[in-house]
Amino acid sequence: MNGPEIHVEFAPDLTLFVPTPLRRGAGPVTTDGVSSLGHVVESTGVPLTEVGTLWVNGREVPASYVPEAGDRVQVRPVERPQHVPGAPLRFLLDVHLGTLARRLRLLGVDTAYESTDIGDPALASRSAAEQRVMLSRDRGLLRRRELWAGAYVYSTSPEAQLRDILERFRPPLHPWTRCTACNGLLKAATKEEVADQLHGGTHRSYDVFAQCQTCGRAYWKGAHHEQLVAIVERALAEFAG
């Protein structure tokens, strides 16, 4: 870019996306005189999915605003909890977020997940077709125009990822209602209905089962149940209601 120079101040939550010189306050950014402010902000490294509002010289402007020389810009983060209009709140996660996908499903949150890398265009198209919020740590993916909605996953820790998404979007929680493998809904099942999935010890020791209505996977309170209960109880204590 080689045109009007503007001054851009990023909210502290957004400075991790921008080059070091811009992290120290209102830094100069050179524009081309024709690109929108949204494009200019993204060119600094900040996905628009993480931007709540844009302010120029003390007034809020749309992302389509074309900045002029000397403009003083404030880039503010999304408000939390973030409201996503237009469809029931549901998510799509890329191949790198398998643990987060399973934990969201454990809490009954509608969560689609691609266990193989199908590529950014296909993920963005699925987000649009199914009206799902795309969750990813891939900034390039989150900048794709065809996305219906998206959000950057800030942490690499599954525990922190889950808390961040629950705090940001406040989805309704309905634990133990979804299959952690395929996202299908669970129903109560008899031992006879799932007998082909039970080994000797399990068959003898357990009498209460659930089964996925989509893939048929059986569930019971096995060896890791206490760990799952702890995840559910923490989430409900902080984010239910």
mmCIF file of C-alpha atoms in Angstrom, residues 17-230:
data_model
loop_
_atom_site.group_PDB
_atom_site.id
_atom_site.type_symbol
_atom_site.label_atom_id
_atom_site.label_comp_id
_atom_site.label_asym_id
_atom_site.label_seq_id
_atom_site.Cartn_x
_atom_site.Cartn_y
_atom_site.Cartn_z
ATOM 1 C CA PHE A 17 -2.369 -10.590 15.951
ATOM 2 C CA VAL A 18 -0.439 -7.485 14.904
ATOM 3 C CA PRO A 19 3.263 -6.809 14.268
ATOM 4 C CA THR A 20 5.268 -5.636 17.255
ATOM 5 C CA PRO A 21 5.519 -1.945 16.211
ATOM 6 C CA LEU A 22 1.718 -1.664 16.221
ATOM 7 C CA ARG A 23 1.395 -3.200 19.687
ATOM 8 C CA ARG A 24 2.776 -0.151 21.438
ATOM 9 C CA GLY A 25 -0.215 2.087 20.836
ATOM 10 C CA ALA A 26 -1.657 4.144 18.013
ATOM 11 C CA GLY A 27 0.721 3.322 15.188
ATOM 12 C CA PRO A 28 0.793 4.662 11.616
ATOM 13 C CA VAL A 29 -0.613 2.417 8.905
ATOM 14 C CA THR A 30 -0.284 3.284 5.223
ATOM 15 C CA THR A 31 -3.352 2.597 3.100
ATOM 16 C CA ASP A 32 -3.967 2.613 -0.661
ATOM 17 C CA GLY A 33 -6.780 5.156 -0.524
ATOM 18 C CA VAL A 34 -9.435 2.802 -1.937
ATOM 19 C CA SER A 35 -9.528 -0.281 0.311
ATOM 20 C CA SER A 36 -12.100 -0.558 3.088
ATOM 21 C CA LEU A 37 -11.138 -0.188 6.725
ATOM 22 C CA GLY A 38 -12.041 -3.853 7.219
ATOM 23 C CA HIS A 39 -9.492 -4.828 4.586
ATOM 24 C CA VAL A 40 -6.877 -2.551 6.147
ATOM 25 C CA VAL A 41 -7.428 -4.072 9.593
ATOM 26 C CA GLU A 42 -7.166 -7.611 8.212
ATOM 27 C CA SER A 43 -3.961 -6.666 6.402
ATOM 28 C CA THR A 44 -2.406 -5.992 9.824
ATOM 29 C CA GLY A 45 -3.177 -9.595 10.832
ATOM 30 C CA VAL A 46 -6.438 -9.211 12.762
ATOM 31 C CA PRO A 47 -9.296 -11.449 11.521
ATOM 32 C CA LEU A 48 -12.553 -9.511 11.349
ATOM 33 C CA THR A 49 -14.168 -12.348 13.308
ATOM 34 C CA GLU A 50 -12.354 -10.907 16.339
ATOM 35 C CA VAL A 51 -13.394 -7.299 15.746
ATOM 36 C CA GLY A 52 -16.480 -5.996 17.494
ATOM 37 C CA THR A 53 -16.653 -2.389 16.321
ATOM 38 C CA LEU A 54 -14.504 0.075 14.404
ATOM 39 C CA TRP A 55 -14.308 3.705 15.464
ATOM 40 C CA VAL A 56 -12.873 6.572 13.399
ATOM 41 C CA ASN A 57 -12.289 9.977 14.958
ATOM 42 C CA GLY A 58 -14.678 9.146 17.786
ATOM 43 C CA ARG A 59 -17.588 7.690 15.786
ATOM 44 C CA GLU A 60 -18.454 4.119 14.918
ATOM 45 C CA VAL A 61 -18.100 3.190 11.240
ATOM 46 C CA PRO A 62 -18.826 0.031 9.215
ATOM 47 C CA ALA A 63 -16.038 -2.210 7.965
ATOM 48 C CA SER A 64 -16.782 -0.866 4.465
ATOM 49 C CA TYR A 65 -15.650 2.657 5.420
ATOM 50 C CA VAL A 66 -12.710 3.887 3.306
ATOM 51 C CA PRO A 67 -10.189 5.601 5.603
ATOM 52 C CA GLU A 68 -8.789 9.027 4.862
ATOM 53 C CA ALA A 69 -5.419 10.561 5.667
ATOM 54 C CA GLY A 70 -5.043 11.374 9.341
ATOM 55 C CA ASP A 71 -7.929 9.215 10.531
ATOM 56 C CA ARG A 72 -7.538 7.939 14.056
ATOM 57 C CA VAL A 73 -8.920 4.419 14.243
ATOM 58 C CA GLN A 74 -9.838 2.325 17.258
ATOM 59 C CA VAL A 75 -10.273 -1.426 16.725
ATOM 60 C CA ARG A 76 -12.385 -2.906 19.516
ATOM 61 C CA PRO A 77 -12.924 -6.613 20.299
ATOM 62 C CA VAL A 78 -16.212 -8.480 20.169
ATOM 63 C CA GLU A 79 -18.453 -8.075 23.182
ATOM 64 C CA ARG A 80 -18.963 -11.111 25.373
ATOM 65 C CA PRO A 81 -21.239 -12.967 25.425
ATOM 66 C CA GLN A 82 -21.289 -12.687 21.642
ATOM 67 C CA HIS A 83 -24.692 -12.963 19.986
ATOM 68 C CA VAL A 84 -24.695 -14.745 16.613
ATOM 69 C CA PRO A 85 -27.991 -13.909 14.857
ATOM 70 C CA GLY A 86 -29.828 -15.855 12.202
ATOM 71 C CA ALA A 87 -29.672 -19.520 13.243
ATOM 72 C CA PRO A 88 -29.449 -21.797 16.276
ATOM 73 C CA LEU A 89 -25.972 -21.529 17.736
ATOM 74 C CA ARG A 90 -23.830 -24.402 16.485
ATOM 75 C CA PHE A 91 -20.196 -24.866 15.629
ATOM 76 C CA LEU A 92 -17.803 -26.321 13.067
ATOM 77 C CA LEU A 93 -14.246 -27.180 14.155
ATOM 78 C CA ASP A 94 -11.235 -27.869 11.983
ATOM 79 C CA VAL A 95 -8.979 -30.926 12.145
ATOM 80 C CA HIS A 96 -6.756 -29.500 14.910
ATOM 81 C CA LEU A 97 -9.524 -29.138 17.525
ATOM 82 C CA GLY A 98 -10.672 -32.715 18.099
ATOM 83 C CA THR A 99 -10.502 -32.604 21.906
ATOM 84 C CA LEU A 100 -12.465 -29.360 22.026
ATOM 85 C CA ALA A 101 -15.078 -30.875 19.700
ATOM 86 C CA ARG A 102 -15.537 -33.894 21.957
ATOM 87 C CA ARG A 103 -15.888 -31.731 25.066
ATOM 88 C CA LEU A 104 -18.454 -29.445 23.457
ATOM 89 C CA ARG A 105 -20.441 -32.510 22.383
ATOM 90 C CA LEU A 106 -20.154 -33.904 25.908
ATOM 91 C CA LEU A 107 -21.927 -30.735 27.050
ATOM 92 C CA GLY A 108 -24.648 -31.198 24.450
ATOM 93 C CA VAL A 109 -23.471 -28.402 22.138
ATOM 94 C CA ASP A 110 -24.144 -29.037 18.419
ATOM 95 C CA THR A 111 -20.574 -29.402 17.129
ATOM 96 C CA ALA A 112 -19.518 -30.590 13.690
ATOM 97 C CA TYR A 113 -15.872 -31.618 13.314
ATOM 98 C CA GLU A 114 -13.690 -32.610 10.385
ATOM 99 C CA SER A 115 -11.252 -35.332 11.474
ATOM 100 C CA THR A 116 -9.329 -34.981 8.205
ATOM 101 C CA ASP A 117 -7.976 -31.871 6.551
ATOM 102 C CA ILE A 118 -10.543 -31.086 3.840
ATOM 103 C CA GLY A 119 -9.043 -27.665 3.114
ATOM 104 C CA ASP A 120 -10.064 -24.113 3.920
ATOM 105 C CA PRO A 121 -12.478 -23.611 0.984
ATOM 106 C CA ALA A 122 -14.485 -26.724 1.906
ATOM 107 C CA LEU A 123 -14.613 -25.765 5.585
ATOM 108 C CA ALA A 124 -15.756 -22.233 4.783
ATOM 109 C CA SER A 125 -18.405 -23.561 2.416
ATOM 110 C CA ARG A 126 -19.713 -25.966 5.051
ATOM 111 C CA SER A 127 -19.853 -23.145 7.600
ATOM 112 C CA ALA A 128 -22.000 -21.150 5.190
ATOM 113 C CA ALA A 129 -24.197 -24.049 4.046
ATOM 114 C CA GLU A 130 -24.978 -25.235 7.586
ATOM 115 C CA GLN A 131 -24.804 -21.798 9.263
ATOM 116 C CA ARG A 132 -22.184 -22.891 11.755
ATOM 117 C CA VAL A 133 -19.651 -20.749 13.602
ATOM 118 C CA MET A 134 -16.220 -21.797 12.359
ATOM 119 C CA LEU A 135 -13.770 -22.304 15.255
ATOM 120 C CA SER A 136 -10.117 -22.397 14.284
ATOM 121 C CA ARG A 137 -6.598 -21.221 15.090
ATOM 122 C CA ASP A 138 -6.006 -20.692 11.359
ATOM 123 C CA ARG A 139 -6.217 -16.949 10.704
ATOM 124 C CA GLY A 140 -6.282 -17.465 6.954
ATOM 125 C CA LEU A 141 -9.355 -19.661 7.242
ATOM 126 C CA LEU A 142 -11.112 -17.074 9.418
ATOM 127 C CA ARG A 143 -10.492 -14.394 6.779
ATOM 128 C CA ARG A 144 -12.384 -16.279 4.067
ATOM 129 C CA ARG A 145 -15.345 -14.221 2.881
ATOM 130 C CA GLU A 146 -17.699 -17.190 2.440
ATOM 131 C CA LEU A 147 -17.668 -18.058 6.154
ATOM 132 C CA TRP A 148 -21.061 -17.666 7.792
ATOM 133 C CA ALA A 149 -19.410 -16.727 11.109
ATOM 134 C CA GLY A 150 -16.151 -17.551 12.832
ATOM 135 C CA ALA A 151 -14.044 -17.226 15.951
ATOM 136 C CA TYR A 152 -10.366 -17.598 16.718
ATOM 137 C CA VAL A 153 -9.450 -20.207 19.330
ATOM 138 C CA TYR A 154 -6.833 -18.413 21.423
ATOM 139 C CA SER A 155 -5.323 -21.225 23.500
ATOM 140 C CA THR A 156 -3.672 -24.552 22.715
ATOM 141 C CA SER A 157 -4.942 -26.047 26.003
ATOM 142 C CA PRO A 158 -8.242 -27.957 25.655
ATOM 143 C CA GLU A 159 -9.346 -26.781 29.102
ATOM 144 C CA ALA A 160 -8.705 -23.128 28.265
ATOM 145 C CA GLN A 161 -10.219 -23.535 24.792
ATOM 146 C CA LEU A 162 -13.455 -24.890 26.221
ATOM 147 C CA ARG A 163 -13.742 -22.180 28.831
ATOM 148 C CA ASP A 164 -13.043 -19.458 26.253
ATOM 149 C CA ILE A 165 -15.721 -20.688 23.823
ATOM 150 C CA LEU A 166 -18.301 -21.155 26.583
ATOM 151 C CA GLU A 167 -17.542 -17.710 27.980
ATOM 152 C CA ARG A 168 -17.609 -16.056 24.558
ATOM 153 C CA PHE A 169 -20.788 -17.615 23.141
ATOM 154 C CA ARG A 170 -22.680 -18.954 26.190
ATOM 155 C CA PRO A 171 -24.284 -21.837 24.252
ATOM 156 C CA PRO A 172 -27.124 -23.714 25.979
ATOM 157 C CA LEU A 173 -25.684 -26.753 27.766
ATOM 158 C CA HIS A 174 -27.415 -30.139 27.699
ATOM 159 C CA PRO A 175 -24.800 -32.616 28.991
ATOM 160 C CA TRP A 176 -24.886 -36.301 28.100
ATOM 161 C CA THR A 177 -27.242 -35.812 25.134
ATOM 162 C CA ARG A 178 -24.813 -36.023 22.185
ATOM 163 C CA CYS A 179 -22.452 -38.627 20.808
ATOM 164 C CA THR A 180 -18.878 -37.456 21.315
ATOM 165 C CA ALA A 181 -17.843 -39.423 18.233
ATOM 166 C CA CYS A 182 -20.306 -38.146 15.611
ATOM 167 C CA ASN A 183 -22.450 -35.412 17.244
ATOM 168 C CA GLY A 184 -25.645 -37.471 16.931
ATOM 169 C CA LEU A 185 -28.303 -37.417 19.632
ATOM 170 C CA LEU A 186 -28.326 -40.133 22.324
ATOM 171 C CA LYS A 187 -31.242 -42.240 23.497
ATOM 172 C CA ALA A 188 -31.617 -44.657 26.381
ATOM 173 C CA ALA A 189 -30.796 -48.233 25.397
ATOM 174 C CA THR A 190 -31.156 -51.662 26.944
ATOM 175 C CA LYS A 191 -28.237 -54.001 27.478
ATOM 176 C CA GLU A 192 -29.643 -56.255 24.774
ATOM 177 C CA GLU A 193 -29.674 -53.427 22.216
ATOM 178 C CA VAL A 194 -25.947 -52.738 22.668
ATOM 179 C CA ALA A 195 -24.787 -56.261 23.572
ATOM 180 C CA ASP A 196 -22.634 -56.586 20.467
ATOM 181 C CA GLN A 197 -20.453 -53.678 21.705
ATOM 182 C CA LEU A 198 -19.923 -55.014 25.237
ATOM 183 C CA HIS A 199 -17.004 -57.112 26.380
ATOM 184 C CA GLY A 200 -17.365 -59.631 29.198
ATOM 185 C CA GLY A 201 -16.551 -57.366 32.134
ATOM 186 C CA THR A 202 -18.655 -54.513 30.846
ATOM 187 C CA HIS A 203 -21.584 -56.824 30.172
ATOM 188 C CA ARG A 204 -21.459 -58.092 33.752
ATOM 189 C CA SER A 205 -20.795 -54.770 35.515
ATOM 190 C CA TYR A 206 -23.126 -52.245 33.866
ATOM 191 C CA ASP A 207 -26.863 -52.077 33.327
ATOM 192 C CA VAL A 208 -27.508 -48.474 32.241
ATOM 193 C CA PHE A 209 -26.691 -47.573 28.650
ATOM 194 C CA ALA A 210 -27.265 -44.934 25.998
ATOM 195 C CA GLN A 211 -26.856 -45.261 22.257
ATOM 196 C CA CYS A 212 -26.262 -42.790 19.460
ATOM 197 C CA GLN A 213 -29.230 -42.568 17.123
ATOM 198 C CA THR A 214 -26.922 -41.747 14.212
ATOM 199 C CA CYS A 215 -23.874 -44.025 14.418
ATOM 200 C CA GLY A 216 -25.124 -46.603 16.953
ATOM 201 C CA ARG A 217 -22.233 -46.185 19.383
ATOM 202 C CA ALA A 218 -23.017 -47.370 22.929
ATOM 203 C CA TYR A 219 -22.254 -45.383 26.113
ATOM 204 C CA TRP A 220 -22.053 -46.368 29.760
ATOM 205 C CA LYS A 221 -20.402 -45.084 32.945
ATOM 206 C CA GLY A 222 -17.003 -46.626 32.327
ATOM 207 C CA ALA A 223 -13.501 -46.085 33.671
ATOM 208 C CA HIS A 224 -13.217 -42.440 32.552
ATOM 209 C CA HIS A 225 -16.668 -41.371 33.695
ATOM 210 C CA GLU A 226 -15.426 -39.427 36.729
ATOM 211 C CA GLN A 227 -13.147 -37.312 34.520
ATOM 212 C CA LEU A 228 -16.057 -36.527 32.220
ATOM 213 C CA VAL A 229 -18.304 -35.690 35.179
ATOM 214 C CA ALA A 230 -15.675 -33.205 36.397
#
